[in-house]
Amino acid sequence: MATFRIKRFNPEKQPEPYFEEFQLDIPHGATLLDCMNEIKWTLDGSLSYRMSCRSAICGSCAVKANGHALLACQRQGEHLLQNDDTITLEPLGNMKPIKDLVVDFTPFWDKVNKIKPYLEPKEDPPEKERHQSQEEFRLIDDSSTCIMCGACYSDCNTLEVDDNFLGPAALAKAQRFVGDSRDSKTLQRVRDLSEPGGIWDCTHCAECVERCPKPARPFDRIKEIMTVALEQGVHNNNGARHALSFTNSVKRSGTLDENRIAPESVGIFNISGLIGLIPIGLRMLLKGKIPPIFHKSIEEVDDVKRIFKELDQ
Amino acid sequence: MKFALFTGCVAKGATRELMLSTTKAAEGLGFEFVEMKSASCCGAGVVSEKSPLLADALNARSFSIAEKQGLDIVTICSTCQGTLKKTEAHLNESKEYKEKVNDILEDGGHQYNGKTKIKHFANILATEEGMARLKSRIKKPLTGLKVAAFYGCYVLRPSERSDFDNPDNPTGMEEIFEALGATPVYYPSRVKCCGFPIVMMNKNASLGMSGNALQDAIEHGADVVATGCPLCHLSLDSYQPEIELLQKKNQSIPILHLPQLVALALGYTPTQLGMDTHIVSTLKINQILSGSHSAAH
């Protein structure tokens, strides 16, 4: 017998959420969603959650199971049992619960809309369809598999502390248009996406890759947008300056010059940004933690320089 | 056991105490770590923002250096580990891509054949052999010390490249703490991001992440946080005074590099391990350990 610890919430009856336990024999092969349905249909009809297709296509049934977001219809209940034969279910994170496992997706959709999730083509519509080569399509194939389930958004580490961040789903969707050979607004898109709250606020934690039930893997798509932004010359922001300073440092010495990367990232003419570095700099200096002033190259650095040259970097 | 040591840049720069304590831990454990002095920076997932192929070529060159020595690579930085494993995955996913990268390496006399394994220091300890060696060499068990692991996300995610059995709920570092005689503290933030990658872009968010993790560790009873990533160390230790200001909370929790914690139990002194160079005082650790040692006598 398995115990389902489900976070319940009904603001009309009780202001604070609480956990309620349900006992259920998990039928062999039953998905987590099957189990939730069984609980709703036989134990408590008031349990609320979203569901529709039961086939990992519609993206409705994402919930947190044992602390991490997943599609309830895509995982077997038995596989989620913890050592004490329990499964803990909670609503998705980084969004406000409405009732039980149902959350308010409004900010999620607002952010998707913000990245202009539609093609802005180069010319007037042709009589027939616009052609893409297989190679061109492959560049946007992964991001177009996103089913907008919100699992990535739920577990995003940046969103936990900054709700201004566009988040992994909207940025993966943005890549679908940044990388589209038929779109005419690439430069404008990567400019907009380089603003605060955009690509450079992604903290590289790869939670979104881990939670994504499809090949969309948002973090990988975010990195692709970063590369396009740098190629397009959108360099006037800390994220781009950081990437360029880092790469140049490796090009010069084979290794990272930590004394240069901080001032070069904030911008060497950005007085307030540089002043902001003083407290950490002073603390490190007083403890003898400042990296060596004379930055040393690795042995055989010429071979590293050769690789940069060969790749036109 | 002999390994090629991929030091990473930060262990040679802002956290030189990591390099110092790694040398001591290896000495105490009887590991031979041969420093890869001609290996380049792993790129930390940043060089690949500029050019994924460039980042992979540089890392494949490093793999080739270890291959020539016939050694597996040991990393002491979660970010290096994750970044190198990403290149390894790219090279092994496609024969065509591997050939392309090898063409780039050829003029430098290098070639990647996929013979070298890449392991984080924690992962060479968290094996049956590593644990047996560790347990047999402990001189000063860390009895009474409650240690919270902070893994560093790059060693856990994406999980298909992680050496930990269950990256959502790993136990490798906690098993090491137990072998050292310490008490592991489990808390949800141990597998989260420290925020360091965006400290230059969105400082408040970055410090918010590290601050929440520290608070979580403290609320779960930790005396000290130990991490396998020097970037996490910078976030959690060097930025801790600013985190305290931002969150208006006094935290003052010492942060150790994993090799420091290991070497303490192997009998090295805090000064030998550079613990006096930390921003947050580590004296509390000495007090807890000397308390338990004197109680034991």
Coordinates of C-alpha atoms in Angstrom, one line a residue:
Chain A
M1 CA 0.0 0.0 0.0
A2 CA 1.4 3.4 -1.0
T3 CA 0.9 6.6 0.8
F4 CA 0.3 9.7 -1.4
R5 CA 1.1 12.9 0.6
I6 CA -0.7 15.6 -1.4
K7 CA -0.5 19.3 -0.8
R8 CA -4.0 20.6 -0.5
F9 CA -5.1 24.2 -0.8
N10 CA -8.5 25.7 -1.0
P11 CA -8.4 29.4 -0.1
E12 CA -12.2 29.5 0.2
K13 CA -12.0 27.2 3.2
Q14 CA -8.5 27.6 4.7
P15 CA -5.9 30.2 3.9
E16 CA -2.8 28.0 4.4
P17 CA -2.0 24.9 2.3
Y18 CA -1.6 21.6 4.2
F19 CA -0.7 18.0 3.4
E20 CA -3.3 15.2 3.3
E21 CA -2.4 11.5 3.0
F22 CA -4.2 9.0 0.8
Q23 CA -3.6 5.2 0.8
L24 CA -3.7 3.5 -2.5
D25 CA -2.6 0.2 -4.0
I26 CA -0.7 1.2 -7.1
P27 CA -1.9 -1.1 -10.0
H28 CA 1.1 -2.5 -11.9
G29 CA 2.0 -0.2 -14.7
A30 CA -0.3 2.7 -13.6
T31 CA 1.0 6.1 -14.3
L32 CA 1.1 8.8 -11.6
L33 CA -1.9 10.4 -13.3
D34 CA -3.8 7.1 -13.2
C35 CA -3.1 7.1 -9.4
M36 CA -4.3 10.7 -9.0
N37 CA -7.5 9.8 -11.0
E38 CA -8.0 6.8 -8.8
I39 CA -7.7 9.0 -5.6
K40 CA -10.1 11.6 -7.1
W41 CA -12.7 9.0 -8.3
T42 CA -12.7 6.7 -5.3
L43 CA -11.3 8.6 -2.2
D44 CA -11.9 12.4 -2.6
G45 CA -13.7 14.0 -5.5
S46 CA -12.7 17.4 -4.4
L47 CA -9.0 16.9 -5.3
S48 CA -8.1 19.3 -8.1
Y49 CA -5.5 19.1 -10.8
R50 CA -5.2 19.7 -14.5
M51 CA -5.2 16.8 -17.0
S52 CA -6.2 16.0 -20.5
C53 CA -4.5 13.8 -23.1
R54 CA -2.8 11.2 -20.8
S55 CA -0.2 10.8 -23.5
A56 CA 2.5 13.4 -22.7
I57 CA 1.4 15.6 -25.5
C58 CA -0.9 18.3 -24.0
G59 CA 1.4 19.3 -21.2
S60 CA -1.5 19.8 -18.7
C61 CA -0.7 17.4 -15.9
A62 CA 2.8 18.7 -14.7
V63 CA 3.1 18.6 -10.9
K64 CA 5.9 18.3 -8.5
A65 CA 6.5 14.7 -7.3
N66 CA 9.0 14.2 -4.5
G67 CA 10.2 17.8 -4.9
H68 CA 10.7 17.9 -8.7
A69 CA 8.4 18.8 -11.6
L70 CA 7.3 16.1 -14.1
L71 CA 4.4 15.1 -16.3
A72 CA 2.1 12.9 -14.2
C73 CA 1.1 10.9 -17.2
Q74 CA 4.6 10.2 -18.3
R75 CA 5.9 8.4 -15.2
Q76 CA 4.8 5.2 -13.5
G77 CA 3.6 5.5 -9.9
E78 CA 5.7 2.5 -8.7
H79 CA 8.9 4.2 -10.0
L80 CA 8.3 7.3 -7.9
L81 CA 7.8 5.5 -4.6
Q82 CA 10.4 6.6 -2.0
N83 CA 12.0 4.3 0.5
D84 CA 9.1 4.7 2.9
D85 CA 6.5 3.8 0.2
T86 CA 5.3 7.4 -0.1
I87 CA 5.0 9.8 -3.0
T88 CA 4.7 13.5 -2.2
L89 CA 2.8 15.6 -4.6
E90 CA 2.8 19.4 -4.7
P91 CA 1.8 22.0 -7.2
L92 CA 4.4 23.3 -9.7
G93 CA 6.8 25.9 -8.2
N94 CA 7.4 29.5 -9.1
M95 CA 3.7 30.0 -9.8
K96 CA 0.8 30.8 -7.4
P97 CA -1.4 27.8 -6.4
I98 CA -5.1 28.3 -7.2
K99 CA -6.5 25.1 -5.7
D100 CA -4.7 21.9 -4.7
L101 CA -2.3 21.1 -7.6
V102 CA -3.6 23.7 -10.0
V103 CA -1.4 26.8 -10.4
D104 CA -1.9 30.2 -12.1
F105 CA 0.0 30.1 -15.4
T106 CA -0.7 33.8 -16.1
P107 CA 2.9 35.0 -15.6
F108 CA 4.2 32.0 -17.6
W109 CA 2.0 32.9 -20.6
D110 CA 2.8 36.6 -20.3
K111 CA 6.5 35.8 -20.7
V112 CA 5.9 33.5 -23.6
N113 CA 3.9 36.3 -25.3
K114 CA 6.7 38.8 -24.5
I115 CA 9.2 37.0 -26.7
K116 CA 6.9 37.5 -29.8
P117 CA 6.2 33.8 -30.4
Y118 CA 5.4 34.1 -34.0
L119 CA 7.3 34.3 -37.3
E120 CA 8.1 37.8 -38.6
P121 CA 9.0 36.8 -42.1
K122 CA 11.4 38.4 -44.6
E123 CA 8.9 38.9 -47.4
D124 CA 5.2 38.8 -48.1
P125 CA 3.6 35.4 -47.9
P126 CA 4.3 33.3 -50.9
E127 CA 1.5 31.5 -52.8
K128 CA 2.6 28.2 -51.4
E129 CA 4.5 27.3 -48.2
R130 CA 7.9 28.7 -47.2
H131 CA 10.6 26.1 -47.8
Q132 CA 13.2 25.1 -45.3
S133 CA 16.1 22.7 -45.8
Q134 CA 16.4 19.8 -43.4
E135 CA 19.5 21.5 -42.0
E136 CA 17.6 24.7 -41.4
F137 CA 14.8 22.8 -39.7
R138 CA 17.1 20.9 -37.5
L139 CA 18.2 24.2 -35.9
I140 CA 14.7 24.7 -34.5
D141 CA 13.5 21.1 -34.2
D142 CA 14.3 20.6 -30.6
S143 CA 12.7 23.9 -29.3
S144 CA 9.6 23.2 -31.4
T145 CA 9.0 20.1 -29.3
C146 CA 8.1 22.2 -26.2
I147 CA 4.6 21.4 -25.0
M148 CA 4.5 24.3 -22.5
C149 CA 3.9 22.1 -19.5
G150 CA 5.7 24.5 -17.2
A151 CA 7.9 21.8 -15.6
C152 CA 11.1 23.8 -16.4
Y153 CA 9.5 27.0 -15.2
S154 CA 8.6 25.3 -11.9
D155 CA 12.1 24.2 -11.0
C156 CA 14.1 27.1 -12.5
N157 CA 16.6 28.3 -9.8
T158 CA 16.8 31.9 -11.1
L159 CA 13.0 32.3 -11.1
E160 CA 12.9 31.3 -7.4
V161 CA 14.7 34.5 -6.6
D162 CA 13.8 36.8 -9.5
D163 CA 10.3 36.7 -11.1
N164 CA 11.5 39.2 -13.7
F165 CA 13.4 36.4 -15.5
L166 CA 11.7 35.3 -18.7
G167 CA 12.3 31.7 -17.7
P168 CA 13.3 28.6 -19.6
A169 CA 10.1 27.9 -21.5
A170 CA 9.8 31.4 -23.0
L171 CA 13.5 31.5 -23.9
A172 CA 13.4 28.0 -25.5
K173 CA 10.4 29.3 -27.5
A174 CA 12.4 32.4 -28.4
Q175 CA 15.2 30.2 -29.8
R176 CA 12.6 28.6 -32.1
F177 CA 12.3 32.0 -33.8
V178 CA 15.9 33.3 -33.4
G179 CA 17.1 30.2 -35.2
D180 CA 14.4 30.2 -37.9
S181 CA 15.8 30.8 -41.4
R182 CA 12.5 32.4 -42.4
D183 CA 12.5 35.1 -39.7
S184 CA 13.6 38.6 -40.4
K185 CA 14.0 40.0 -36.9
T186 CA 17.0 38.0 -35.5
L187 CA 19.0 41.0 -34.5
Q188 CA 16.1 42.7 -32.8
R189 CA 15.1 39.5 -31.1
V190 CA 18.6 38.9 -29.6
R191 CA 18.8 42.6 -28.6
D192 CA 15.5 42.2 -26.7
L193 CA 16.6 38.9 -25.2
S194 CA 19.9 40.4 -24.0
E195 CA 18.0 42.8 -21.7
P196 CA 17.8 42.2 -18.0
G197 CA 15.6 39.2 -17.3
G198 CA 16.7 37.6 -20.6
I199 CA 19.3 35.0 -21.6
W200 CA 22.1 36.3 -19.5
D201 CA 20.1 35.8 -16.3
C202 CA 20.1 32.1 -16.8
T203 CA 22.2 30.6 -14.0
H204 CA 23.3 27.4 -15.9
C205 CA 21.8 25.1 -13.2
A206 CA 20.3 22.8 -15.9
E207 CA 17.2 22.1 -13.8
C208 CA 15.2 22.9 -16.9
V209 CA 17.0 20.3 -19.0
E210 CA 16.4 17.7 -16.2
R211 CA 12.7 18.4 -15.9
C212 CA 11.9 18.9 -19.6
P213 CA 9.8 15.9 -20.7
K214 CA 10.6 16.5 -24.4
P215 CA 13.9 17.1 -26.3
A216 CA 13.4 20.9 -26.0
R217 CA 16.0 21.1 -23.2
P218 CA 15.7 24.9 -22.6
F219 CA 19.2 25.6 -21.2
D220 CA 20.7 24.2 -24.4
R221 CA 18.5 26.5 -26.4
I222 CA 19.4 29.5 -24.2
K223 CA 23.1 28.8 -25.0
E224 CA 22.3 28.8 -28.7
I225 CA 20.6 32.2 -28.4
M226 CA 23.7 33.5 -26.5
T227 CA 26.0 32.4 -29.4
V228 CA 23.7 34.2 -31.9
A229 CA 23.7 37.3 -29.8
L230 CA 27.5 37.4 -29.7
E231 CA 27.7 36.7 -33.4
Q232 CA 25.3 39.5 -34.1
G233 CA 27.5 41.9 -32.1
V234 CA 25.0 42.5 -29.2
H235 CA 27.8 43.1 -26.7
N236 CA 26.6 46.0 -24.6
N237 CA 25.6 44.0 -21.5
N238 CA 27.4 42.3 -18.7
G239 CA 26.6 38.8 -19.9
A240 CA 28.1 39.3 -23.4
R241 CA 31.1 41.2 -22.0
H242 CA 31.7 38.3 -19.5
A243 CA 31.6 35.7 -22.3
L244 CA 34.0 37.8 -24.4
S245 CA 36.4 38.6 -21.6
F246 CA 36.5 34.9 -20.5
T247 CA 37.2 33.7 -24.0
N248 CA 39.8 36.4 -24.7
S249 CA 41.6 35.4 -21.4
V250 CA 41.7 31.8 -22.5
K251 CA 43.0 32.9 -25.9
R252 CA 45.8 34.9 -24.4
S253 CA 47.0 32.5 -21.7
G254 CA 45.0 29.3 -21.9
T255 CA 43.5 30.0 -18.6
L256 CA 41.1 32.5 -16.9
D257 CA 42.5 35.8 -15.6
E258 CA 40.1 36.3 -12.7
N259 CA 41.5 39.8 -12.0
R260 CA 40.3 41.0 -15.4
I261 CA 37.0 39.2 -15.8
A262 CA 35.0 41.2 -13.1
P263 CA 35.9 44.7 -14.3
E264 CA 35.6 43.7 -18.0
S265 CA 32.2 42.2 -17.4
V266 CA 30.7 45.2 -15.7
G267 CA 32.4 47.4 -18.3
I268 CA 35.6 49.3 -17.7
F269 CA 33.9 52.7 -18.1
N270 CA 31.0 51.7 -15.8
I271 CA 31.9 53.7 -12.7
S272 CA 29.0 52.5 -10.5
G273 CA 29.5 48.9 -11.6
L274 CA 33.2 49.1 -10.8
I275 CA 32.5 50.6 -7.4
G276 CA 30.2 47.7 -6.8
L277 CA 33.2 45.4 -7.1
I278 CA 35.1 47.1 -4.3
P279 CA 33.7 45.3 -1.3
I280 CA 34.4 41.8 -2.6
G281 CA 37.8 43.0 -3.9
L282 CA 38.8 44.4 -0.6
R283 CA 37.6 41.3 1.3
M284 CA 39.6 39.1 -1.0
L285 CA 42.7 41.4 -0.8
L286 CA 42.7 41.5 3.0
K287 CA 42.6 37.7 3.2
G288 CA 45.3 37.2 0.5
K289 CA 42.7 35.7 -1.9
I290 CA 43.3 38.1 -4.8
P291 CA 44.6 36.0 -7.7
P292 CA 48.2 36.5 -8.7
I293 CA 48.6 40.0 -10.3
F294 CA 50.9 38.7 -13.0
H295 CA 48.7 36.2 -14.7
K296 CA 50.6 33.1 -15.8
S297 CA 50.0 31.2 -19.1
I298 CA 49.7 27.5 -19.2
E299 CA 52.5 25.4 -20.7
E300 CA 52.3 25.0 -24.4
V301 CA 49.9 28.0 -24.7
D302 CA 50.9 28.4 -28.4
D303 CA 48.9 25.3 -29.2
V304 CA 45.8 26.9 -27.6
K305 CA 46.4 30.1 -29.6
R306 CA 46.7 28.0 -32.7
I307 CA 43.3 26.4 -32.1
F308 CA 41.7 29.8 -31.7
K309 CA 43.3 30.9 -34.9
E310 CA 42.2 27.8 -36.8
L311 CA 38.6 28.4 -35.7
D312 CA 38.8 32.2 -36.5
Q313 CA 38.2 33.1 -32.9
Chain B
M1 CA 46.3 5.3 -7.6
K2 CA 47.6 7.8 -10.1
F3 CA 45.5 10.5 -11.8
A4 CA 46.0 13.5 -14.1
L5 CA 44.9 16.5 -12.0
F6 CA 42.9 19.0 -13.9
T7 CA 43.2 21.9 -11.5
G8 CA 40.8 24.4 -13.1
C9 CA 41.6 28.1 -13.0
V10 CA 40.0 29.1 -9.7
A11 CA 42.1 26.6 -7.6
K12 CA 45.2 28.4 -9.0
G13 CA 43.6 31.9 -8.5
A14 CA 41.0 33.0 -6.1
T15 CA 40.8 29.8 -4.1
R16 CA 44.4 28.7 -3.9
E17 CA 43.6 27.0 -0.6
L18 CA 41.7 24.4 -2.7
M19 CA 44.9 23.5 -4.5
L20 CA 46.8 23.4 -1.2
S21 CA 44.3 21.2 0.5
T22 CA 44.0 18.9 -2.6
T23 CA 47.7 18.3 -2.5
K24 CA 47.5 17.5 1.2
A25 CA 44.4 15.3 0.8
A26 CA 46.1 13.3 -2.0
E27 CA 49.2 12.9 0.0
G28 CA 47.3 11.7 3.0
L29 CA 45.3 9.3 0.9
G30 CA 48.3 8.0 -1.0
F31 CA 47.0 9.2 -4.3
E32 CA 49.4 10.5 -6.9
F33 CA 48.0 13.5 -8.6
V34 CA 50.0 14.7 -11.6
E35 CA 49.1 18.3 -12.4
M36 CA 48.1 18.9 -16.0
K37 CA 50.2 22.0 -16.5
S38 CA 49.5 22.3 -20.3
A39 CA 45.8 21.8 -20.0
S40 CA 43.7 24.8 -20.9
C41 CA 40.7 26.2 -18.9
C42 CA 37.6 24.0 -19.3
G43 CA 35.7 27.1 -20.5
A44 CA 33.2 26.8 -17.6
G45 CA 30.3 26.7 -20.0
V46 CA 31.1 30.3 -21.0
V47 CA 33.6 29.8 -23.8
S48 CA 30.9 27.6 -25.4
E49 CA 28.6 30.6 -25.4
K50 CA 31.0 32.1 -27.8
S51 CA 31.7 29.0 -29.8
P52 CA 30.7 25.4 -28.8
L53 CA 33.2 23.9 -31.2
L54 CA 36.1 26.0 -29.8
A55 CA 35.2 24.9 -26.2
D56 CA 35.0 21.3 -27.3
A57 CA 38.3 21.4 -29.2
L58 CA 40.1 23.0 -26.2
N59 CA 38.8 20.3 -23.8
A60 CA 39.5 17.4 -26.3
R61 CA 43.1 18.7 -26.3
S62 CA 43.1 18.3 -22.5
F63 CA 41.7 14.8 -22.7
S64 CA 44.4 13.9 -25.2
I65 CA 47.1 15.2 -22.8
A66 CA 45.9 12.8 -20.1
E67 CA 45.5 10.0 -22.7
K68 CA 49.2 10.3 -23.6
Q69 CA 50.1 9.9 -20.0
G70 CA 47.8 6.9 -19.8
L71 CA 45.9 8.5 -16.9
D72 CA 42.3 9.2 -15.9
I73 CA 41.5 12.8 -15.1
V74 CA 40.5 13.9 -11.6
T75 CA 38.8 17.3 -11.3
I76 CA 38.4 19.3 -8.1
C77 CA 35.7 21.7 -9.4
S78 CA 32.1 20.7 -10.2
T79 CA 32.0 23.2 -13.0
C80 CA 35.1 21.8 -14.7
Q81 CA 33.7 18.3 -14.2
G82 CA 30.4 19.1 -15.8
T83 CA 31.9 21.1 -18.6
L84 CA 34.5 18.4 -19.5
K85 CA 31.8 15.7 -19.4
K86 CA 29.7 17.8 -21.8
T87 CA 32.5 17.9 -24.3
E88 CA 33.0 14.2 -23.8
A89 CA 29.4 13.6 -24.6
H90 CA 29.5 15.7 -27.7
L91 CA 32.6 13.9 -29.0
N92 CA 31.1 10.5 -28.3
E93 CA 27.6 11.3 -29.8
S94 CA 28.9 11.8 -33.3
K95 CA 31.8 10.1 -35.1
E96 CA 31.8 13.0 -37.7
Y97 CA 32.1 15.6 -35.0
K98 CA 34.9 13.7 -33.2
E99 CA 36.8 13.6 -36.5
K100 CA 36.3 17.3 -37.1
V101 CA 37.7 18.0 -33.6
N102 CA 40.6 15.7 -34.1
D103 CA 41.4 17.5 -37.3
I104 CA 41.7 20.7 -35.4
L105 CA 43.9 19.0 -32.8
E106 CA 46.2 17.2 -35.3
D107 CA 48.6 20.1 -35.9
G108 CA 49.3 20.4 -32.2
G109 CA 50.1 16.7 -32.1
H110 CA 47.0 15.8 -30.2
Q111 CA 44.2 13.3 -30.7
Y112 CA 41.2 12.3 -28.7
N113 CA 40.5 8.6 -28.6
G114 CA 38.1 8.4 -25.6
K115 CA 40.3 6.4 -23.4
T116 CA 40.5 8.7 -20.4
K117 CA 37.8 8.8 -17.8
I118 CA 36.9 12.1 -16.1
K119 CA 36.1 11.9 -12.4
H120 CA 35.4 14.5 -9.8
F121 CA 37.4 14.1 -6.5
A122 CA 34.2 13.2 -4.7
N123 CA 33.5 10.4 -7.2
I124 CA 36.9 8.8 -6.8
L125 CA 36.3 8.7 -3.0
A126 CA 32.7 7.6 -3.1
T127 CA 33.6 4.2 -4.5
E128 CA 34.2 1.0 -2.5
E129 CA 37.9 1.3 -3.1
G130 CA 38.0 5.0 -2.3
M131 CA 36.0 4.6 0.9
A132 CA 38.1 1.7 2.1
R133 CA 41.3 3.8 1.5
L134 CA 39.7 6.8 3.2
K135 CA 38.6 4.9 6.3
S136 CA 41.9 3.2 6.8
R137 CA 43.8 6.5 6.8
I138 CA 41.7 8.7 9.1
K139 CA 43.7 10.0 12.0
K140 CA 41.3 12.6 13.5
P141 CA 37.6 11.7 12.9
L142 CA 35.4 14.7 12.6
T143 CA 33.1 13.5 15.4
G144 CA 30.3 15.9 16.3
L145 CA 30.7 18.1 13.2
K146 CA 27.4 18.5 11.3
V147 CA 28.3 18.9 7.6
A148 CA 26.0 20.1 4.9
A149 CA 27.0 19.1 1.3
F150 CA 26.7 21.6 -1.5
Y151 CA 27.3 19.6 -4.6
G152 CA 27.5 22.3 -7.3
C153 CA 25.0 21.8 -10.0
Y154 CA 27.4 20.9 -12.9
V155 CA 28.2 17.5 -11.2
L156 CA 24.5 16.6 -11.0
R157 CA 22.8 17.9 -14.1
P158 CA 22.1 16.9 -16.8
S159 CA 21.8 13.6 -14.9
E160 CA 22.9 11.5 -17.9
R161 CA 26.4 12.9 -17.5
S162 CA 26.6 12.7 -13.7
D163 CA 28.6 10.0 -11.8
F164 CA 26.3 10.2 -8.9
D165 CA 23.8 7.4 -8.6
N166 CA 20.7 9.5 -8.1
P167 CA 21.5 13.1 -9.0
D168 CA 18.1 14.4 -7.7
N169 CA 18.9 12.9 -4.3
P170 CA 22.6 12.1 -4.3
T171 CA 24.3 10.5 -1.3
G172 CA 28.0 10.4 -2.4
M173 CA 29.2 13.4 -0.5
E174 CA 27.2 12.5 2.6
E175 CA 28.7 9.0 2.5
I176 CA 32.2 10.6 2.5
F177 CA 31.2 12.8 5.5
E178 CA 30.1 9.7 7.4
A179 CA 33.4 7.9 6.6
L180 CA 35.2 11.0 8.0
G181 CA 33.3 10.6 11.2
A182 CA 31.1 13.7 10.6
T183 CA 27.3 13.8 10.7
P184 CA 25.8 14.6 7.3
V185 CA 23.0 17.2 7.1
Y186 CA 20.4 16.6 4.4
Y187 CA 18.6 19.7 3.2
P188 CA 16.7 20.5 0.0
S189 CA 19.2 23.2 -1.3
R190 CA 22.2 20.9 -1.4
V191 CA 21.4 20.1 -5.1
K192 CA 20.6 23.7 -6.1
C193 CA 22.6 26.4 -7.8
C194 CA 24.8 28.8 -5.8
G195 CA 24.0 31.6 -8.3
F196 CA 27.7 32.2 -9.1
P197 CA 27.3 32.1 -12.9
I198 CA 25.2 35.3 -12.9
V199 CA 26.9 37.2 -10.1
M200 CA 28.2 39.7 -12.7
M201 CA 24.8 39.9 -14.5
N202 CA 22.2 39.8 -11.8
K203 CA 23.9 40.1 -8.5
N204 CA 20.8 40.3 -6.3
A205 CA 19.4 37.1 -7.8
S206 CA 22.8 35.4 -7.5
L207 CA 23.2 36.3 -3.8
G208 CA 19.5 35.4 -3.2
M209 CA 20.3 31.9 -4.4
S210 CA 23.4 31.4 -2.3
G211 CA 21.7 33.1 0.7
N212 CA 18.7 30.8 0.5
A213 CA 20.9 27.8 0.4
L214 CA 22.9 28.9 3.4
Q215 CA 19.8 29.6 5.4
D216 CA 18.4 26.2 4.5
A217 CA 21.6 24.5 5.6
I218 CA 21.6 26.5 8.9
E219 CA 17.9 25.7 9.6
H220 CA 18.7 22.0 9.1
G221 CA 21.3 22.2 11.8
A222 CA 24.6 22.5 9.8
D223 CA 27.8 23.7 11.5
V224 CA 29.6 23.9 8.2
V225 CA 28.9 23.6 4.5
A226 CA 31.4 21.6 2.3
T227 CA 31.4 21.9 -1.4
G228 CA 33.1 20.3 -4.3
C229 CA 33.1 23.4 -6.4
P230 CA 35.3 26.5 -5.9
L231 CA 32.8 28.7 -7.7
C232 CA 30.2 27.7 -5.1
H233 CA 32.9 28.4 -2.5
L234 CA 33.3 31.9 -3.8
S235 CA 29.5 32.5 -3.7
L236 CA 28.9 31.0 -0.3
D237 CA 32.1 32.2 1.4
S238 CA 33.5 35.3 -0.3
Y239 CA 30.1 36.8 -0.9
Q240 CA 28.6 35.8 2.5
P241 CA 29.0 39.3 4.1
E242 CA 27.0 40.8 1.2
I243 CA 24.5 38.0 1.4
E244 CA 24.0 38.8 5.1
L245 CA 23.4 42.5 4.3
L246 CA 21.0 41.7 1.5
Q247 CA 19.0 39.2 3.5
K248 CA 19.4 41.1 6.8
K249 CA 20.4 37.8 8.5
N250 CA 23.5 36.9 10.3
Q251 CA 24.7 33.6 8.9
S252 CA 28.4 33.2 9.7
I253 CA 28.6 29.7 8.6
P254 CA 32.0 28.4 7.5
I255 CA 32.4 26.9 4.0
L256 CA 35.0 24.3 3.3
H257 CA 36.3 22.8 0.1
L258 CA 35.7 19.0 0.1
P259 CA 39.5 18.3 0.1
Q260 CA 39.9 20.5 3.2
L261 CA 37.3 18.5 5.1
V262 CA 38.9 15.2 4.0
A263 CA 42.4 16.4 4.9
L264 CA 41.3 17.6 8.3
A265 CA 40.3 14.0 9.1
L266 CA 43.6 12.8 7.7
G267 CA 45.3 14.8 10.4
Y268 CA 46.4 18.0 8.7
T269 CA 45.9 21.3 10.5
P270 CA 43.5 24.1 9.4
T271 CA 46.5 26.3 8.7
Q272 CA 48.1 23.7 6.5
L273 CA 44.9 23.6 4.5
G274 CA 44.6 27.4 4.1
M275 CA 41.5 27.6 6.2
D276 CA 42.7 30.9 7.6
T277 CA 42.4 32.5 4.2
H278 CA 38.6 32.1 4.1
I279 CA 36.4 35.2 4.3
V280 CA 34.1 33.5 6.9
S281 CA 36.1 32.4 9.9
T282 CA 36.5 28.6 10.2
L283 CA 37.4 28.7 14.0
K284 CA 34.0 27.3 14.9
I285 CA 35.1 24.0 13.3
N286 CA 38.2 23.8 15.5
Q287 CA 36.1 24.5 18.5
I288 CA 33.6 21.8 17.7
L289 CA 36.3 19.2 16.9
S290 CA 38.5 20.1 19.9
G291 CA 35.4 19.8 22.1
S292 CA 34.6 16.3 20.8
H293 CA 38.2 15.3 21.0
S294 CA 38.7 16.4 24.6
A295 CA 35.4 14.8 25.5
A296 CA 36.6 11.5 24.0
H297 CA 39.7 11.6 26.2

